[in-house]
CSV table of C-alpha atoms and ligand atoms in Angstrom, one decimal:
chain,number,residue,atom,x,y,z
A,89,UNK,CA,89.1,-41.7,3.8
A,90,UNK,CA,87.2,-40.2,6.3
A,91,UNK,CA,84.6,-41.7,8.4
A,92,UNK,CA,82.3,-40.6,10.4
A,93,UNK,CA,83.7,-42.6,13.5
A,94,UNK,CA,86.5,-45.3,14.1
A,95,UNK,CA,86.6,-47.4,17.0
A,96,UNK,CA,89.2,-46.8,20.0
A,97,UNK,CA,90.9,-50.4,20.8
A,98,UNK,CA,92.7,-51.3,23.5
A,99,UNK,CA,96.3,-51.8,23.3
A,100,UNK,CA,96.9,-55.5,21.2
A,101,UNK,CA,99.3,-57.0,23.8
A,102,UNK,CA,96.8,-56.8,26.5
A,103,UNK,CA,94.6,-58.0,24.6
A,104,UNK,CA,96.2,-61.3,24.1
A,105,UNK,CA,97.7,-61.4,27.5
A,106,UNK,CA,94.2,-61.5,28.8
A,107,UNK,CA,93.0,-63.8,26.3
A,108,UNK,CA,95.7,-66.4,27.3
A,109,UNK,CA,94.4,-66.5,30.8
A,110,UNK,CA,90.5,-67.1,29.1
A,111,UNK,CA,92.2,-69.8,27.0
A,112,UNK,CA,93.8,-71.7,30.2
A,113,UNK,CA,90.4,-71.6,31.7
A,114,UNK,CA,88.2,-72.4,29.1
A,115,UNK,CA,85.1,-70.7,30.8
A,116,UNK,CA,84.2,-68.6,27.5
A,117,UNK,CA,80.7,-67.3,28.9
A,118,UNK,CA,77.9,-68.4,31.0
A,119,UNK,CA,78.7,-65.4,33.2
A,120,UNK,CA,82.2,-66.1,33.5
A,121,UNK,CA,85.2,-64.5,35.7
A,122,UNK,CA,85.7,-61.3,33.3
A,123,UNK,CA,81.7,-60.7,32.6
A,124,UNK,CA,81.9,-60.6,36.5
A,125,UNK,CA,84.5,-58.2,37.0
A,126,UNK,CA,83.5,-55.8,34.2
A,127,UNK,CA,79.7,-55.6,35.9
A,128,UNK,CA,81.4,-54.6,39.1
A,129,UNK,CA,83.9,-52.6,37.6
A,130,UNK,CA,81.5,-50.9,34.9
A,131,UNK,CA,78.7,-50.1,38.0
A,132,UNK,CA,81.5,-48.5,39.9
A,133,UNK,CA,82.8,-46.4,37.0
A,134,UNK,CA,79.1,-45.2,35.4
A,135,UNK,CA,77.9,-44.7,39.4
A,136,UNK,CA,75.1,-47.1,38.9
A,137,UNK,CA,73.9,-49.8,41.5
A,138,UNK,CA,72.9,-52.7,39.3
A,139,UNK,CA,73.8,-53.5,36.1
A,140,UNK,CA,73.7,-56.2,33.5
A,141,UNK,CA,75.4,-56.9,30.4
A,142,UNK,CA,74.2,-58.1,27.2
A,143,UNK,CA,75.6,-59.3,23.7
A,144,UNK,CA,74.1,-56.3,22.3
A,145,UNK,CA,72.3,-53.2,23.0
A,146,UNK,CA,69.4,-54.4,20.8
A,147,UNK,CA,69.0,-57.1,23.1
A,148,UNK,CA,68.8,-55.4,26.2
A,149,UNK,CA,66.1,-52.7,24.7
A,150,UNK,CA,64.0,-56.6,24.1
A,151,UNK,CA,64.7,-57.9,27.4
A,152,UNK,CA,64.2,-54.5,29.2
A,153,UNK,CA,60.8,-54.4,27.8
A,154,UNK,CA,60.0,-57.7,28.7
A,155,UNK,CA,61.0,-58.3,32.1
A,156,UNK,CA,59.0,-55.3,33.0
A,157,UNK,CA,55.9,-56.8,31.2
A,158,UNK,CA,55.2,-53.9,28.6
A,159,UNK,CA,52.3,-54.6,26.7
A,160,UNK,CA,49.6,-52.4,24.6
A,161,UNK,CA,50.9,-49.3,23.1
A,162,UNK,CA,54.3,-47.2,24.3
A,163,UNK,CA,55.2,-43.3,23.3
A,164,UNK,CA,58.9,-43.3,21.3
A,165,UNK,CA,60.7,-41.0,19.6
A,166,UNK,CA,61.2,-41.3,15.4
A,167,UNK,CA,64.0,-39.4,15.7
A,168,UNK,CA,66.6,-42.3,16.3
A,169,UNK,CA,68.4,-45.5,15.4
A,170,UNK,CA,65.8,-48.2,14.0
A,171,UNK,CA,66.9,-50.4,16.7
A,172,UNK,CA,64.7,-48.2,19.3
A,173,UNK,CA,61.4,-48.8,17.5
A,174,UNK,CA,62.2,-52.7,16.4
A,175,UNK,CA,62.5,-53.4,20.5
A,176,UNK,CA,58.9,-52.9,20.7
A,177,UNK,CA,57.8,-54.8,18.0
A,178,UNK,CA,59.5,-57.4,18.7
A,179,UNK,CA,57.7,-57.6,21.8
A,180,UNK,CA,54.6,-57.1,19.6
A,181,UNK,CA,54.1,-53.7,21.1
A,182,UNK,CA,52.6,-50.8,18.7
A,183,UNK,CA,54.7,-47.9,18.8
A,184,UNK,CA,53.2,-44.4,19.2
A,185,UNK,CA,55.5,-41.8,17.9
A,186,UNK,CA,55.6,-38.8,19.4
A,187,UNK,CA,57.7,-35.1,18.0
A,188,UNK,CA,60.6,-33.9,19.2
A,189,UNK,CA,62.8,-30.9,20.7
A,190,UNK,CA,64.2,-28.3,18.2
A,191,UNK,CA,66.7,-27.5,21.2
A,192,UNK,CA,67.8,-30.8,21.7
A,193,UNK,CA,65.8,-33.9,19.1
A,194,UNK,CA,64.9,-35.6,22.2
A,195,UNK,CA,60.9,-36.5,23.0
A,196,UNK,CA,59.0,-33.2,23.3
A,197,UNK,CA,57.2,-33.8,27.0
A,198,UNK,CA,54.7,-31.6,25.8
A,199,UNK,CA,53.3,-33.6,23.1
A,200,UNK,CA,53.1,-36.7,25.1
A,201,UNK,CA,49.9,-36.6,27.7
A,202,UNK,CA,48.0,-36.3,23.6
A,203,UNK,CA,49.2,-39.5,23.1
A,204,UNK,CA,48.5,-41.7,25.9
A,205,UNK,CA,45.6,-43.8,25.8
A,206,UNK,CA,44.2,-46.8,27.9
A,207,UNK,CA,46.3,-49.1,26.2
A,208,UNK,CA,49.3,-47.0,26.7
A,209,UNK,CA,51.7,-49.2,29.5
A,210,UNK,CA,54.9,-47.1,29.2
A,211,UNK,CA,57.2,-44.0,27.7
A,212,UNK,CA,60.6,-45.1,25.6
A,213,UNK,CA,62.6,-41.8,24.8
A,214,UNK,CA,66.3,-41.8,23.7
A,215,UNK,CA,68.9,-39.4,25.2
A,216,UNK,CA,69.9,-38.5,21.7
A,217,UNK,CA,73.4,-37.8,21.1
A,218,UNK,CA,73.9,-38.0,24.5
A,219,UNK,CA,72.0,-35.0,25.6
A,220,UNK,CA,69.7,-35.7,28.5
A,221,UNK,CA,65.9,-35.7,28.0
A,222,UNK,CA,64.1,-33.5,30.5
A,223,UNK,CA,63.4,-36.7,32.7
A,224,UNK,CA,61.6,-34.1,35.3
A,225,UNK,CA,58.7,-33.4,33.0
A,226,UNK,CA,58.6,-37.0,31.8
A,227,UNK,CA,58.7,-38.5,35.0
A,228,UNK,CA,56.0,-36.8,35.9
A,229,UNK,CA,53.7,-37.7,33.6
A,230,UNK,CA,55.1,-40.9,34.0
A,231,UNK,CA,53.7,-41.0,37.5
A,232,UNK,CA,50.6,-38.9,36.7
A,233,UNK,CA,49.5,-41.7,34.6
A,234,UNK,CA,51.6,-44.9,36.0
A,235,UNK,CA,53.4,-45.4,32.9
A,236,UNK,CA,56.8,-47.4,33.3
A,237,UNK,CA,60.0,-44.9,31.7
A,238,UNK,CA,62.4,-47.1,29.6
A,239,UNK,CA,65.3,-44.9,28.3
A,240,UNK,CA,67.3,-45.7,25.6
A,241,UNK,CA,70.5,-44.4,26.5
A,242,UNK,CA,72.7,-46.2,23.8
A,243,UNK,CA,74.3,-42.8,23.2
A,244,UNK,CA,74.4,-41.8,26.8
A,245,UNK,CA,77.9,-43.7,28.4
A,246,UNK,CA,78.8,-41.8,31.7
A,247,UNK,CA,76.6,-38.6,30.5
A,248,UNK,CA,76.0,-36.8,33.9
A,249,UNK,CA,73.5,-34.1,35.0
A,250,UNK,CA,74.7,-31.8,38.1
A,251,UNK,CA,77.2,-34.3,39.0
A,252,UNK,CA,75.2,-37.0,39.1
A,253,UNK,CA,74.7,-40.0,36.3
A,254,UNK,CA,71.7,-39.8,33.9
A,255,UNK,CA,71.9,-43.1,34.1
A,256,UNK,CA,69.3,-43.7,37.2
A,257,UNK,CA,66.4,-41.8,35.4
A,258,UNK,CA,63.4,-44.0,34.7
A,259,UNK,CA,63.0,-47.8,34.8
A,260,UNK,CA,65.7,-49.0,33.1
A,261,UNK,CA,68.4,-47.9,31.2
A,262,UNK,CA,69.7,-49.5,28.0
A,263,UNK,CA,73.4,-48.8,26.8
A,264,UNK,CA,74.8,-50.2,23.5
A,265,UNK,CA,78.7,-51.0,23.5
A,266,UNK,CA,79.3,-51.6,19.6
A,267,UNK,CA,81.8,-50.6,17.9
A,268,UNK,CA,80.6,-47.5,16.9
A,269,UNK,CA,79.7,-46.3,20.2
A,270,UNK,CA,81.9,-43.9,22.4
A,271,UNK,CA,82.9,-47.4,25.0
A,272,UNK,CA,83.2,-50.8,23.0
A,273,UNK,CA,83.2,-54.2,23.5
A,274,UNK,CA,83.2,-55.1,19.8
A,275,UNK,CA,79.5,-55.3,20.4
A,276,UNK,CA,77.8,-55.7,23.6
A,277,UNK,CA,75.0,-53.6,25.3
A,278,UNK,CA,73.7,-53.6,29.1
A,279,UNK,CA,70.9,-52.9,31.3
A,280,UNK,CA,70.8,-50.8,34.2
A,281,UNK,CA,67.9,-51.2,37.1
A,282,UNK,CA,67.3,-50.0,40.5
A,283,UNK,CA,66.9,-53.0,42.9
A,284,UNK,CA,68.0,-56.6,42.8
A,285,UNK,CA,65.1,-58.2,42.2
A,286,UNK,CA,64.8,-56.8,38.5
A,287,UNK,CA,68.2,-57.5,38.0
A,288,UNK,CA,67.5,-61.2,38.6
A,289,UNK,CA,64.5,-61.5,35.9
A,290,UNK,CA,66.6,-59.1,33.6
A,291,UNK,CA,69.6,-62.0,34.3
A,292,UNK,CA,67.1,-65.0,34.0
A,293,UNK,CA,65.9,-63.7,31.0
A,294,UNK,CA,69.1,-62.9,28.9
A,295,UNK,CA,70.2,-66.7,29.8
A,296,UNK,CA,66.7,-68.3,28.4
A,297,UNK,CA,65.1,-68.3,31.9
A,298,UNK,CA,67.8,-70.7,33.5
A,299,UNK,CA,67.2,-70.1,37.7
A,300,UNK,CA,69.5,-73.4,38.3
A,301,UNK,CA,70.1,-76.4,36.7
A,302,UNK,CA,66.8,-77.6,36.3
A,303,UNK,CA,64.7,-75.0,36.9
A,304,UNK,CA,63.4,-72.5,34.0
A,305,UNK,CA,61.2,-69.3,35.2
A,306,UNK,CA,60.6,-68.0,32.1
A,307,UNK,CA,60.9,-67.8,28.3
A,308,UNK,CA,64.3,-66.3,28.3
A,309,UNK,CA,66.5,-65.7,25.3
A,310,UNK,CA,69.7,-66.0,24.4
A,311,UNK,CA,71.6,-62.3,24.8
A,312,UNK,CA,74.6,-62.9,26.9
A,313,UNK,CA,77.8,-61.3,26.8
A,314,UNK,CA,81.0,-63.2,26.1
A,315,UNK,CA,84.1,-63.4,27.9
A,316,UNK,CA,86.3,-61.1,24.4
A,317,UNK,CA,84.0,-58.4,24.8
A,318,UNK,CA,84.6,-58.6,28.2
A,319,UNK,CA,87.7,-58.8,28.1
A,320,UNK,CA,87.6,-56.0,25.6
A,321,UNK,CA,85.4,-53.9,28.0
A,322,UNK,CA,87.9,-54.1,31.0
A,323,UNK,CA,90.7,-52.9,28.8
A,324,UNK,CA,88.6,-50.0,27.3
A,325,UNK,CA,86.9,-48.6,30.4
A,326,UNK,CA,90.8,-47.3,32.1
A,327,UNK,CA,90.9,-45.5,28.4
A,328,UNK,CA,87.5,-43.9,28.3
A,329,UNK,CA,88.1,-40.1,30.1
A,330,UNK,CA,91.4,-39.9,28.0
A,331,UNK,CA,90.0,-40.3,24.9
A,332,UNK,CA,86.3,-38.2,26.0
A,333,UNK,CA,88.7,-35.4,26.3
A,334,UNK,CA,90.5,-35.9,22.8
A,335,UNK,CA,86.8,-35.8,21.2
A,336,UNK,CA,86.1,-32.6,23.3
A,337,UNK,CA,88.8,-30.8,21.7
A,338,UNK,CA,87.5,-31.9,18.4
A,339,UNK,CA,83.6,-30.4,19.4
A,340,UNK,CA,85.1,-27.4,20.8
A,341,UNK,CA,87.0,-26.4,17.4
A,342,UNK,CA,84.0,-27.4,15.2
A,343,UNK,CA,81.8,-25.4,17.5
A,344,UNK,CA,84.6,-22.4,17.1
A,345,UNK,CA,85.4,-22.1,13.5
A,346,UNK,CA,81.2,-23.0,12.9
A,347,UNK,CA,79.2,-21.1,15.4
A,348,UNK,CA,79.5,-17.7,12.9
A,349,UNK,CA,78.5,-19.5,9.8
A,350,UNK,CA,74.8,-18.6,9.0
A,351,UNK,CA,72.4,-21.2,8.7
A,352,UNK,CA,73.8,-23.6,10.8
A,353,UNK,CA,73.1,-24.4,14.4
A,354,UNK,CA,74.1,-26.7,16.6
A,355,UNK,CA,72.4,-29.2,19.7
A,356,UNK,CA,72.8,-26.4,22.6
A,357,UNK,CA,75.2,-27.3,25.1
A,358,UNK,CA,74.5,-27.1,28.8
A,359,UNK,CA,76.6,-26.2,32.1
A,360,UNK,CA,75.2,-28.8,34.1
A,361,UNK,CA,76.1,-31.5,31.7
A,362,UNK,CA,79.1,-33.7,31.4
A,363,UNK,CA,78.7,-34.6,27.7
A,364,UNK,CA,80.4,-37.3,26.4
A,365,UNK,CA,80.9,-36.2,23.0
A,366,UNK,CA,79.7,-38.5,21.0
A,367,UNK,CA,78.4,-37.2,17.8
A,368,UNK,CA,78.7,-33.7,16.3
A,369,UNK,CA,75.3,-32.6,14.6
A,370,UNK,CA,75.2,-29.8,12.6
A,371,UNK,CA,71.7,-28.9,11.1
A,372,UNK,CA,72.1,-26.9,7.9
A,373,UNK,CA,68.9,-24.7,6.8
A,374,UNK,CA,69.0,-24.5,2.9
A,375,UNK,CA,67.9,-21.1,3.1
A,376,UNK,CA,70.2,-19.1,5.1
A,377,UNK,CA,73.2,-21.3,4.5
A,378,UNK,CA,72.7,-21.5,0.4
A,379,UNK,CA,73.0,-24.9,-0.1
A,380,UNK,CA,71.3,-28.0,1.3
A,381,UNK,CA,71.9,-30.7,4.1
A,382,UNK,CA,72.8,-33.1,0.9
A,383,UNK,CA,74.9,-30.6,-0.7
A,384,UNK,CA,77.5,-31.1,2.1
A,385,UNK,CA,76.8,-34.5,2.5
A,386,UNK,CA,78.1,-35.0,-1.0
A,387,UNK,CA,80.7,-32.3,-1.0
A,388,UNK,CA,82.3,-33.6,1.7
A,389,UNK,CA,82.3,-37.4,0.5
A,390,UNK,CA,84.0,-36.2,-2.8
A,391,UNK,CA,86.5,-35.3,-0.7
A,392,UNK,CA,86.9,-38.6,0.8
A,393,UNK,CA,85.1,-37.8,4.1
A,394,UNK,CA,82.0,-39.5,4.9
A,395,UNK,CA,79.5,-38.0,7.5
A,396,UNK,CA,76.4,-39.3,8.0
A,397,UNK,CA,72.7,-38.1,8.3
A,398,UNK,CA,71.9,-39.1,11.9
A,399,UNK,CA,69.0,-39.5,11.7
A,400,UNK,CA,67.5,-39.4,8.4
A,401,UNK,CA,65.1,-40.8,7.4
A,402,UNK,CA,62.8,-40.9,10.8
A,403,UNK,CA,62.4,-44.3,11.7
A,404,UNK,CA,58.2,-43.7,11.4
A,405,UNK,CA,59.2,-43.1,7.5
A,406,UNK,CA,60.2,-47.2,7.2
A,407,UNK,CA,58.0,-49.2,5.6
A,408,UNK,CA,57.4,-51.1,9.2
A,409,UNK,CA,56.0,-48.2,10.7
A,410,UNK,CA,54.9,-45.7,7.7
A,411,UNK,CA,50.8,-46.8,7.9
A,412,UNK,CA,50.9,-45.9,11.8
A,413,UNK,CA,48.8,-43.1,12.5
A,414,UNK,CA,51.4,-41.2,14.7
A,415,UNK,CA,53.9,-41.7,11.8
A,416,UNK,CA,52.1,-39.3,9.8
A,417,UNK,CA,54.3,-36.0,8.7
A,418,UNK,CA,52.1,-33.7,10.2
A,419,UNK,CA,52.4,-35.1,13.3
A,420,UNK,CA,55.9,-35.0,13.7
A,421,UNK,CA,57.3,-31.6,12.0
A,422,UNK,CA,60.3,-30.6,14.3
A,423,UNK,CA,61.7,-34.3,13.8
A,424,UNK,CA,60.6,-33.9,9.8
A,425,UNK,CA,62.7,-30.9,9.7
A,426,UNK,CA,65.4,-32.2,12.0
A,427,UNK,CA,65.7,-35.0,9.7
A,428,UNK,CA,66.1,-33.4,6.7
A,429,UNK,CA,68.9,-30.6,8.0
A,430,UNK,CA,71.1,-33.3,10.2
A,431,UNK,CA,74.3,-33.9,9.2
A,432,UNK,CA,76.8,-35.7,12.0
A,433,UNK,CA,80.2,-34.5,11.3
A,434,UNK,CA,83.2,-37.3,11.8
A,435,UNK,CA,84.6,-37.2,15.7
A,436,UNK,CA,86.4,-40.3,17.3
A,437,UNK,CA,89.5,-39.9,19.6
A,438,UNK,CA,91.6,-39.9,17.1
A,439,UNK,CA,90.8,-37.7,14.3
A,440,UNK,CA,93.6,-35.5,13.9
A,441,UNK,CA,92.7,-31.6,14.5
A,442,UNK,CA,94.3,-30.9,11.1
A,443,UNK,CA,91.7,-33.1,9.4
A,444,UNK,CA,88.7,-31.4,11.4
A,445,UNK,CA,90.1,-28.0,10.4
A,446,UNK,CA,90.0,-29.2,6.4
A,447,UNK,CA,86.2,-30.3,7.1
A,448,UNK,CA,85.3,-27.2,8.6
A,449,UNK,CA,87.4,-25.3,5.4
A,450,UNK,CA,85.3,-27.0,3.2
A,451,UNK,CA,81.9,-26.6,4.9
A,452,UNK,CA,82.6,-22.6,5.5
A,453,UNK,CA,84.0,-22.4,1.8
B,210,LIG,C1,73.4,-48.3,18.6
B,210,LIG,C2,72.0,-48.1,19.1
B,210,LIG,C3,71.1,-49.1,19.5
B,210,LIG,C4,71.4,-50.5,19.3
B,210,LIG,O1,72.5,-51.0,19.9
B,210,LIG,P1,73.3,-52.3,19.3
B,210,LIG,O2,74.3,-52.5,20.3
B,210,LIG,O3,73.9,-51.9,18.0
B,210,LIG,O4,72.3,-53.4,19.1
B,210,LIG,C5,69.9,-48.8,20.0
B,210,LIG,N1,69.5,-47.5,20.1
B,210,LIG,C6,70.2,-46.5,19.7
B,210,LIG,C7,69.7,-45.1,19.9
B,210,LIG,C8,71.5,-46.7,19.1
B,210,LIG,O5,72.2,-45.7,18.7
């Protein structure tokens, strides 16, 4: 069995060497000693100021939204993991969704100024895949119309543009650390802000408000991270480049023994971008390639291997979100047809090269 991904674990021994030092000191969470250290260590690494981590990345997309106060309507994408769109209902916010890239499935800049109305407070696009959004356009409308920019960068770990972390853009910046993500701390998720001061509401708030013993400034929530994924976190971060360079070699043969095959294309990769490869899209057009999107998706899990169709169907397609206006078909057709051709092929650290080449085989055959 193949899966689309597997999770990269730290070595076990370190594991429980660390965890014998959290059992002599019984401080579990509460912003304990390791929580501490991986902040620190995790700003240094992604080349971020201030960061704060969370039990999950769902969590931090609530929280995010909150602590900056985002009310009235906000402009998302369909075109990604449910958890995106949930955030803002859970903050009883109405989502406006908005079509996408062909180039890239992240939030077309061009179809957003149409969207914004007088109860629109704020833009919340995802760096899908990891590819970058083209935060110069956004940001500018952004300003134009003093909307706040929260991106969902849950696929986005240590993506960089020219050098330089996406990381900054916007607001805030939400990561998610499940399993399934390229860096793991069983789960776990984390905000990243610009100045101090939001990174002490963003902390009151993930601790139910608590400002000291007695004192509560708001109505916070529970969406700390524990001292194991901590733990877990310090462990993986020292493994990260190592294994960003196995799943490189993995992209770069799909992308080899693939690019030829007619009727299927690829996200388009850019110079300036330190990817960190982790997913592998290919979107299949039934009528050059012969067969459909689920063709392969159920050829290849006869065969034991099971990719996925990230992301199918558009989030504005669940029954949540379906009556919305902006959910309509017609108003979203490059993410319709994204949809419907997406298939992510398996890539983690450790798929073996022999396995990718049999995928491939079977796709080309
Ligand atoms: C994984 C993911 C999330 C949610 O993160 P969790 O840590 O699983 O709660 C949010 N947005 C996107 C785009 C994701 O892929």
């Amino acid at each position: 069995m193949i899966y689309v991904t597997q999770p990269t674990l730290p070595n076990f021994d370190d594991f429980t060497e660390k965890l014998k030092e959290l059992w002599e000191s019984k401080h579990l969470t509460n912003n304990g000693k390791f929580h501490q250290e991986l902040e620190q260590k995790l700003a240094e690494f992604l080349g971020v100021e201030y960061i704060s981590l969370f039990s999950n990345g769902t969590l931090a997309l609530i929280v995010g939204l909150q602590a900056l106060r985002i009310t009235g309507e906000v402009i998302t994408t369909p075109y990604s993991f449910v958890a995106t769109t949930h955030s803002l209902h859970w903050n009883g916010i109405k989502p406006v969704f908005c079509d996408i890239c062909q180039e890239d499935g992240n939030l077309n800049p061009d179809k957003i100024e149409a969207l914004i109305t007088p109860q629109t407070t704020a833009i919340l696009p995802v760096h899908v895949y990891g590819n970058p959004c083209d935060n110069e356009k956004i940001q500018k409308i952004a300003d134009t119309y003093g909307l706040k920019i929260i991106y969902d960068a849950a696929h986005a770990f240590a993506v960089e543009k020219n050098n330089r972390t996406i990381l900054n853009w916007g607001d805030l910046s939400i990561l998610s650390f499940h399993a399934t993500k390229t860096f793991n701390t069983f789960e776990g998720g984390a905000i990243i802000c610009k100045d101090a001061t939001t990174k002490q509401r963003i902390d009151y708030l993930k601790n139910f408000g608590f400002a000291g013993e007695e004192t509560v400034v708001a109505p916070g929530i529970n969406a700390k991270m524990n001292e194991v994924s901590a733990i877990t976190g310090l462990l993986q971060l020292p493994l990260y480049e190592k294994n960003r360079l196995k799943r490189q070699k993995i992209v770069n043969l799909y992308k080899a023994k693939l690019k030829n095959t007619k009727g299927i294309r690829f996200i388009k990769s850019n110079e300036n971008i330190k990817e960190n490869y982790s997913y592998f899209p290919i979107f299949i057009d039934k009528n050059k390639f012969g067969k459909s999107r689920n063709d392969v998706y159920d050829l290849l899990k006869q065969n034991n291997i099971f990719a996925r169709k990230y992301f199918y169907p558009l989030i504005s397609q669940f029954p949540a979100y379906r009556g919305l206006k902006s959910a309509k078909k017609e108003n979203l057709p490059v993410a319709t047809k994204m949809a419907d051709e997406v298939l992510c092929l398996p890539l983690y650290a450790d798929l073996e090269l022999e396995n990718a080449e049999k995928i491939i085989r079977m796709i080309n055959e």
